């Protein structure tokens, strides 16, 4: 049986190699998240039943590999066998969408000032965005959400040594890999000032600045999404906003909060957002999440403050309207978020079942 692993498939997609992806999951599962550009046929039940005609109507290219995908990599094998019997070069994705949760791609942020480079590292399925910022021989990482080796290899290939690692807040939708990355790279670990985590870190308070020869990173405390949420301003031009502000939406204030607390945090968020809007309008906002699976298109996800100001109407509401609207629009809480928060507060990444814990799409924003 021919199979392909996540790392190989993501490399093919990043390199633009010809490949067709056939998703055979039920339509409802695909609605939650999917591999960008994949074809779909709801053949799950028929394949499970070993109906030889399960994929009879599916039109797939015969001149390139076809990767079949299901939830966990079993049904996709049946699909690959059926296609292979028809002469289609089909291979099954090992571990299915569950394993795909760790797939990633990159996009470089174009900068006027060439002394620094910023690479957006995107966990495509979950939409988690992290950043590798390099200049001279050193690099910073913000919101690491992938295994440390991903950032270490990338930095090494650019001739950078990772010296400082930052998180914008205590995450609730994915396990932070920042502590592990700091340990593996020997970097300093910087977190927003708070008493939630139980491991050592260097606190970033409002206005604190870390400066090297080419990089100047300043913390802006922006409570709301969480109380410790902090944005980082790089070289007075780029603003890493975590889950506080997105190109077309704003952060949710309710996780880990009852209604009174969510109301209080919404009011804090209002003030935090207006603090950000006071920065120069050409500041480029680089968020901590995408709301959709991130395509392998090399295009960074971000927007200038002026564009966000124009498109996110809630930013122009009065505080009262802002708070009431936010409370009405709260999306469902992400799966397993309490367990994820507990692990992030302990600084732990379990050896197994990580993708089980982190399953599903991101739900940190309100649009
Ligand atoms: Fe978050």
Coordinates of C-alpha atoms and ligand atoms in Angstrom, one line a residue:
X1 CA 0.0 0.0 0.0
X2 CA 1.4 3.4 -1.0
X3 CA 1.2 6.1 1.6
X4 CA 2.6 9.6 2.1
X5 CA 3.3 11.3 5.4
X6 CA 2.4 14.8 6.4
X7 CA 5.9 16.2 6.1
X8 CA 6.3 15.0 2.5
X9 CA 2.9 16.2 1.4
X10 CA 3.4 19.7 3.0
X11 CA 6.9 19.9 1.3
X12 CA 5.3 19.0 -2.1
X13 CA 2.7 21.7 -1.6
X14 CA 5.2 24.3 -0.5
X15 CA 7.4 23.5 -3.5
X16 CA 4.4 23.7 -5.8
X17 CA 4.8 20.1 -7.1
X18 CA 1.8 18.8 -9.0
X19 CA -0.4 16.8 -6.7
X20 CA -4.2 16.4 -6.4
X21 CA -5.7 15.9 -3.0
X22 CA -9.0 14.0 -2.7
X23 CA -10.8 14.4 0.6
X24 CA -13.3 11.5 1.2
X25 CA -14.7 12.6 4.6
X26 CA -18.4 13.4 5.2
X27 CA -19.4 16.9 4.1
X28 CA -20.0 18.0 7.7
X29 CA -16.4 17.2 8.8
X30 CA -15.0 19.0 5.8
X31 CA -17.0 22.1 6.7
X32 CA -14.9 22.3 9.9
X33 CA -11.6 22.4 8.1
X34 CA -9.9 21.0 5.0
X35 CA -6.7 21.1 3.0
X36 CA -6.8 24.2 0.8
X37 CA -7.3 23.3 -2.8
X38 CA -8.4 19.8 -2.1
X39 CA -11.2 18.0 -4.1
X40 CA -14.0 16.5 -2.2
X41 CA -16.3 13.5 -2.5
X42 CA -18.5 12.4 0.4
X43 CA -17.7 8.7 -0.1
X44 CA -17.1 7.9 3.5
X45 CA -20.0 5.5 4.1
X46 CA -19.6 3.8 0.7
X47 CA -15.9 3.3 1.2
X48 CA -16.4 1.9 4.7
X49 CA -18.9 -0.5 3.3
X50 CA -16.3 -1.5 0.7
X51 CA -18.7 -0.5 -2.1
X52 CA -16.5 -1.0 -5.2
X53 CA -18.3 1.9 -6.9
X54 CA -17.7 4.3 -4.0
X55 CA -15.4 6.5 -6.2
X56 CA -16.9 5.6 -9.6
X57 CA -18.1 9.1 -10.3
X58 CA -15.0 10.9 -9.1
X59 CA -13.0 12.6 -11.7
X60 CA -9.3 12.8 -10.7
X61 CA -6.3 13.7 -12.9
X62 CA -4.3 10.7 -14.1
X63 CA -1.1 12.5 -14.8
X64 CA -0.1 13.4 -11.2
X65 CA -0.2 11.7 -7.8
X66 CA -3.6 11.7 -6.1
X67 CA -3.4 11.9 -2.3
X68 CA -6.5 10.5 -0.6
X69 CA -7.4 12.0 2.8
X70 CA -9.8 11.1 5.6
X71 CA -10.1 11.8 9.3
X72 CA -7.4 9.4 10.6
X73 CA -5.9 7.7 7.5
X74 CA -7.9 4.4 7.3
X75 CA -10.8 5.1 4.9
X76 CA -8.4 7.0 2.7
X77 CA -6.4 3.8 2.2
X78 CA -9.5 2.0 0.9
X79 CA -10.0 5.0 -1.4
X80 CA -6.4 4.8 -2.6
X81 CA -6.7 1.1 -3.4
X82 CA -9.9 1.7 -5.4
X83 CA -8.3 4.5 -7.4
X84 CA -5.1 2.4 -7.9
X85 CA -7.2 -0.4 -9.3
X86 CA -8.4 2.1 -11.9
X87 CA -4.8 3.0 -12.8
X88 CA -4.8 6.3 -10.9
X89 CA -1.5 6.9 -9.1
X90 CA -3.1 7.2 -5.7
X91 CA -1.5 7.3 -2.2
X92 CA -3.1 7.7 1.2
X93 CA -2.2 10.4 3.7
X94 CA -0.9 8.7 6.9
X95 CA -2.8 9.8 9.9
X96 CA -5.4 11.8 7.9
X97 CA -6.5 15.2 9.0
X98 CA -5.6 14.5 12.6
X99 CA -1.9 14.3 11.6
X100 CA -2.4 17.1 9.1
X101 CA -3.0 19.4 12.1
X102 CA 0.8 19.8 12.4
X103 CA 1.4 20.7 8.8
X104 CA 2.8 24.1 8.1
X105 CA 3.9 26.5 5.5
X106 CA 5.7 29.8 5.4
X107 CA 5.3 33.3 3.9
X108 CA 7.9 36.1 4.1
X109 CA 6.6 39.5 5.1
X110 CA 7.9 42.1 2.6
X111 CA 9.7 44.9 4.5
X112 CA 10.9 48.2 3.4
X113 CA 13.7 48.1 5.9
X114 CA 15.8 45.2 4.7
X115 CA 18.0 45.0 7.8
X116 CA 15.5 42.6 9.3
X117 CA 13.5 39.7 7.8
X118 CA 10.2 38.3 9.1
X119 CA 8.9 34.8 8.2
X120 CA 5.3 34.0 9.0
X121 CA 5.2 30.3 9.9
X122 CA 1.6 29.0 9.6
X123 CA 0.1 25.8 10.9
X124 CA -2.2 25.5 7.9
X125 CA -4.9 23.4 9.5
X126 CA -5.3 25.1 12.8
X127 CA -4.5 28.5 11.4
X128 CA -1.9 29.2 14.2
X129 CA 0.5 31.9 13.0
X130 CA 4.0 32.2 14.5
X131 CA 6.9 34.4 13.5
X132 CA 10.6 34.0 12.9
X133 CA 12.3 37.4 12.9
X134 CA 15.9 37.5 11.9
X135 CA 18.6 40.1 11.5
X136 CA 22.4 39.8 11.4
X137 CA 23.1 36.5 13.1
X138 CA 20.2 36.4 15.5
X139 CA 16.5 35.7 15.5
X140 CA 13.4 36.1 17.7
X141 CA 10.4 33.8 17.6
X142 CA 6.9 34.9 18.5
X143 CA 4.1 32.4 19.5
X144 CA 5.8 29.1 18.6
X145 CA 3.1 26.6 17.9
X146 CA 5.2 23.9 16.1
X147 CA 7.9 21.5 17.3
X148 CA 11.1 23.4 18.1
X149 CA 13.0 21.7 15.3
X150 CA 10.9 23.5 12.7
X151 CA 12.1 26.9 13.9
X152 CA 15.7 25.7 14.7
X153 CA 16.1 24.3 11.2
X154 CA 14.6 27.4 9.5
X155 CA 16.8 29.7 11.6
X156 CA 19.9 27.6 10.9
X157 CA 19.3 27.7 7.1
X158 CA 19.3 31.5 7.3
X159 CA 22.4 31.7 9.4
X160 CA 20.5 32.9 12.5
X161 CA 20.7 31.8 16.1
X162 CA 17.4 32.1 18.0
X163 CA 18.2 34.3 21.0
X164 CA 14.7 35.3 22.3
X165 CA 11.3 33.6 22.3
X166 CA 8.1 35.4 23.1
X167 CA 4.4 34.5 23.6
X168 CA 1.7 37.1 23.2
X169 CA -0.5 35.4 25.8
X170 CA -1.3 32.1 27.5
X171 CA -2.9 30.3 24.6
X172 CA -6.2 28.3 24.8
X173 CA -6.5 26.7 21.4
X174 CA -3.0 25.2 20.9
X175 CA -0.1 24.1 23.0
X176 CA 2.6 26.7 23.2
X177 CA 6.0 25.4 22.1
X178 CA 7.8 28.5 23.3
X179 CA 9.2 27.1 26.5
X180 CA 10.5 24.0 24.7
X181 CA 12.0 26.1 21.9
X182 CA 13.8 28.4 24.4
X183 CA 15.2 25.4 26.2
X184 CA 16.4 23.7 22.9
X185 CA 17.9 26.9 21.5
X186 CA 19.3 28.4 24.7
X187 CA 17.2 31.5 24.0
X188 CA 15.6 33.7 26.7
X189 CA 11.9 33.1 27.2
X190 CA 9.8 36.3 27.4
X191 CA 6.1 36.1 28.5
X192 CA 3.6 38.9 29.3
X193 CA 3.8 39.7 33.0
X194 CA 1.4 37.4 34.9
X195 CA 1.2 34.9 37.6
X196 CA -0.5 32.1 35.7
X197 CA 2.4 30.0 34.5
X198 CA 4.4 27.9 37.0
X199 CA 7.8 27.9 35.2
X200 CA 10.5 30.6 35.0
X201 CA 10.3 33.3 32.4
X202 CA 11.3 36.9 31.9
X203 CA 8.3 39.2 32.2
X204 CA 7.4 41.7 29.5
X205 CA 5.5 44.7 31.0
X206 CA 3.9 47.5 29.1
X207 CA 6.6 49.6 27.4
X208 CA 9.4 47.1 28.0
X209 CA 11.8 47.0 25.1
X210 CA 14.3 44.4 24.0
X211 CA 16.8 45.9 21.6
X212 CA 19.6 44.3 19.6
X213 CA 21.7 45.9 16.8
X214 CA 18.8 45.6 14.2
X215 CA 15.8 44.6 16.2
X216 CA 13.8 46.6 18.6
X217 CA 10.8 44.9 20.2
X218 CA 8.5 46.8 22.5
X219 CA 5.7 45.3 24.6
X220 CA 2.2 46.9 24.6
X221 CA 0.0 45.5 27.3
X222 CA -3.4 45.0 25.7
X223 CA -5.7 43.1 28.1
X224 CA -9.1 41.8 26.8
X225 CA -8.7 38.5 25.0
X226 CA -6.9 37.5 28.2
X227 CA -5.8 39.7 31.0
X228 CA -2.1 39.4 30.2
X229 CA -2.5 39.7 26.4
X230 CA 0.4 41.7 25.0
X231 CA 1.2 42.9 21.5
X232 CA 4.8 43.4 20.3
X233 CA 5.8 46.3 18.2
X234 CA 8.9 45.6 16.0
X235 CA 11.1 48.5 14.8
X236 CA 8.1 50.8 15.1
X237 CA 6.6 49.2 11.9
X238 CA 5.2 45.8 12.6
X239 CA 2.7 44.9 15.3
X240 CA 2.4 41.3 16.4
X241 CA -1.1 41.2 17.9
X242 CA -1.6 37.6 19.0
X243 CA -5.4 37.2 19.4
X244 CA -6.2 40.8 20.2
X245 CA -6.6 42.2 16.7
X246 CA -7.0 40.4 13.3
X247 CA -7.1 41.8 9.8
X248 CA -10.9 41.5 9.7
X249 CA -11.9 40.8 13.3
X250 CA -11.1 41.2 16.9
X251 CA -10.3 38.8 19.8
X252 CA -12.8 37.0 21.9
X253 CA -12.9 38.0 25.5
X254 CA -14.7 35.2 27.1
X255 CA -12.6 32.1 27.4
X256 CA -12.1 31.1 31.0
X257 CA -14.6 33.7 32.1
X258 CA -18.1 33.9 33.4
X259 CA -20.5 36.6 32.0
X260 CA -19.4 39.3 34.4
X261 CA -15.8 38.6 33.7
X262 CA -16.4 38.5 29.9
X263 CA -18.1 41.9 30.2
X264 CA -15.2 43.4 32.1
X265 CA -12.7 42.0 29.6
X266 CA -14.7 43.3 26.7
X267 CA -14.4 46.8 28.2
X268 CA -10.6 46.3 28.6
X269 CA -10.4 45.0 25.0
X270 CA -12.2 48.2 23.9
X271 CA -9.5 50.3 25.5
X272 CA -6.7 48.1 24.3
X273 CA -7.9 48.2 20.7
X274 CA -8.1 52.0 20.8
X275 CA -4.5 52.1 22.2
X276 CA -3.4 50.1 19.1
X277 CA -5.4 52.3 16.7
X278 CA -3.4 55.3 18.1
X279 CA -0.2 53.9 16.5
X280 CA 0.7 55.2 13.0
X281 CA -1.9 54.0 10.5
X282 CA 0.6 52.3 8.2
X283 CA 1.7 49.9 11.0
X284 CA 1.4 46.4 9.7
X285 CA -0.7 44.1 11.9
X286 CA 0.5 40.5 12.0
X287 CA -2.0 38.4 14.0
X288 CA -1.7 35.1 15.9
X289 CA -4.3 33.2 14.0
X290 CA -6.0 32.8 10.6
X291 CA -9.7 32.0 10.6
X292 CA -9.4 29.6 7.6
X293 CA -6.9 26.9 6.7
X294 CA -3.9 28.8 5.4
X295 CA -3.1 28.2 1.7
X296 CA 0.3 27.3 0.5
X297 CA 0.5 30.6 -1.4
X298 CA 3.4 32.3 0.2
X299 CA 1.2 35.3 0.9
X300 CA 1.6 36.6 4.5
X301 CA -1.6 37.2 6.5
X302 CA -1.7 40.7 7.8
X303 CA -3.1 44.2 7.2
X304 CA -2.3 47.8 7.9
X305 CA -3.9 49.4 10.8
X306 CA -5.7 51.8 8.5
X307 CA -7.3 48.9 6.5
X308 CA -8.5 47.3 9.7
X309 CA -9.8 50.6 11.0
X310 CA -11.8 50.9 7.8
X311 CA -13.2 47.3 7.7
X312 CA -13.9 46.4 11.3
X313 CA -16.9 48.4 12.1
X314 CA -17.0 47.5 15.7
X315 CA -13.9 49.6 16.2
X316 CA -16.0 52.7 15.7
X317 CA -18.8 51.7 18.1
X318 CA -19.1 53.4 21.5
X319 CA -17.8 51.4 24.4
X320 CA -21.3 50.3 25.5
X321 CA -22.3 49.1 22.0
X322 CA -18.9 47.4 21.6
X323 CA -19.3 45.4 24.8
X324 CA -22.9 44.4 24.2
X325 CA -22.2 43.4 20.6
X326 CA -19.2 41.3 21.6
X327 CA -21.1 39.5 24.2
X328 CA -23.8 38.6 21.7
X329 CA -21.4 37.3 19.1
X330 CA -19.3 34.9 21.2
X331 CA -18.5 31.8 19.2
X332 CA -18.5 28.4 20.7
X333 CA -15.5 27.7 22.9
X334 CA -12.7 25.7 21.3
X335 CA -12.6 22.0 22.1
X336 CA -10.4 20.9 25.1
X337 CA -9.4 24.5 25.8
X338 CA -9.4 24.0 29.6
X339 CA -6.9 21.1 29.3
X340 CA -4.8 23.1 26.8
X341 CA -4.7 26.1 29.2
X342 CA -3.7 23.9 32.1
X343 CA -0.8 22.4 30.1
X344 CA 0.3 25.9 28.8
X345 CA 0.3 27.2 32.4
X346 CA 2.5 24.2 33.4
X347 CA 4.6 24.7 30.3
X348 CA 4.1 21.1 29.2
X349 CA 3.7 19.5 25.8
X350 CA 2.7 15.8 26.1
X351 CA 4.6 13.2 24.0
X352 CA 1.4 11.8 22.6
X353 CA -2.2 12.7 21.7
X354 CA -1.1 16.3 20.9
X355 CA -3.2 16.4 17.7
X356 CA -6.1 14.9 19.6
X357 CA -6.0 17.7 22.1
X358 CA -5.5 20.4 19.5
X359 CA -8.1 19.0 17.1
X360 CA -10.4 21.3 15.2
X361 CA -10.4 24.8 13.8
X362 CA -9.3 27.9 15.7
X363 CA -12.1 29.9 17.4
X364 CA -10.2 32.8 18.9
X365 CA -11.8 35.6 16.9
X366 CA -15.1 37.4 16.7
X367 CA -16.1 38.8 13.3
Ligands
LIG1 FE1 -5.9 33.0 22.2

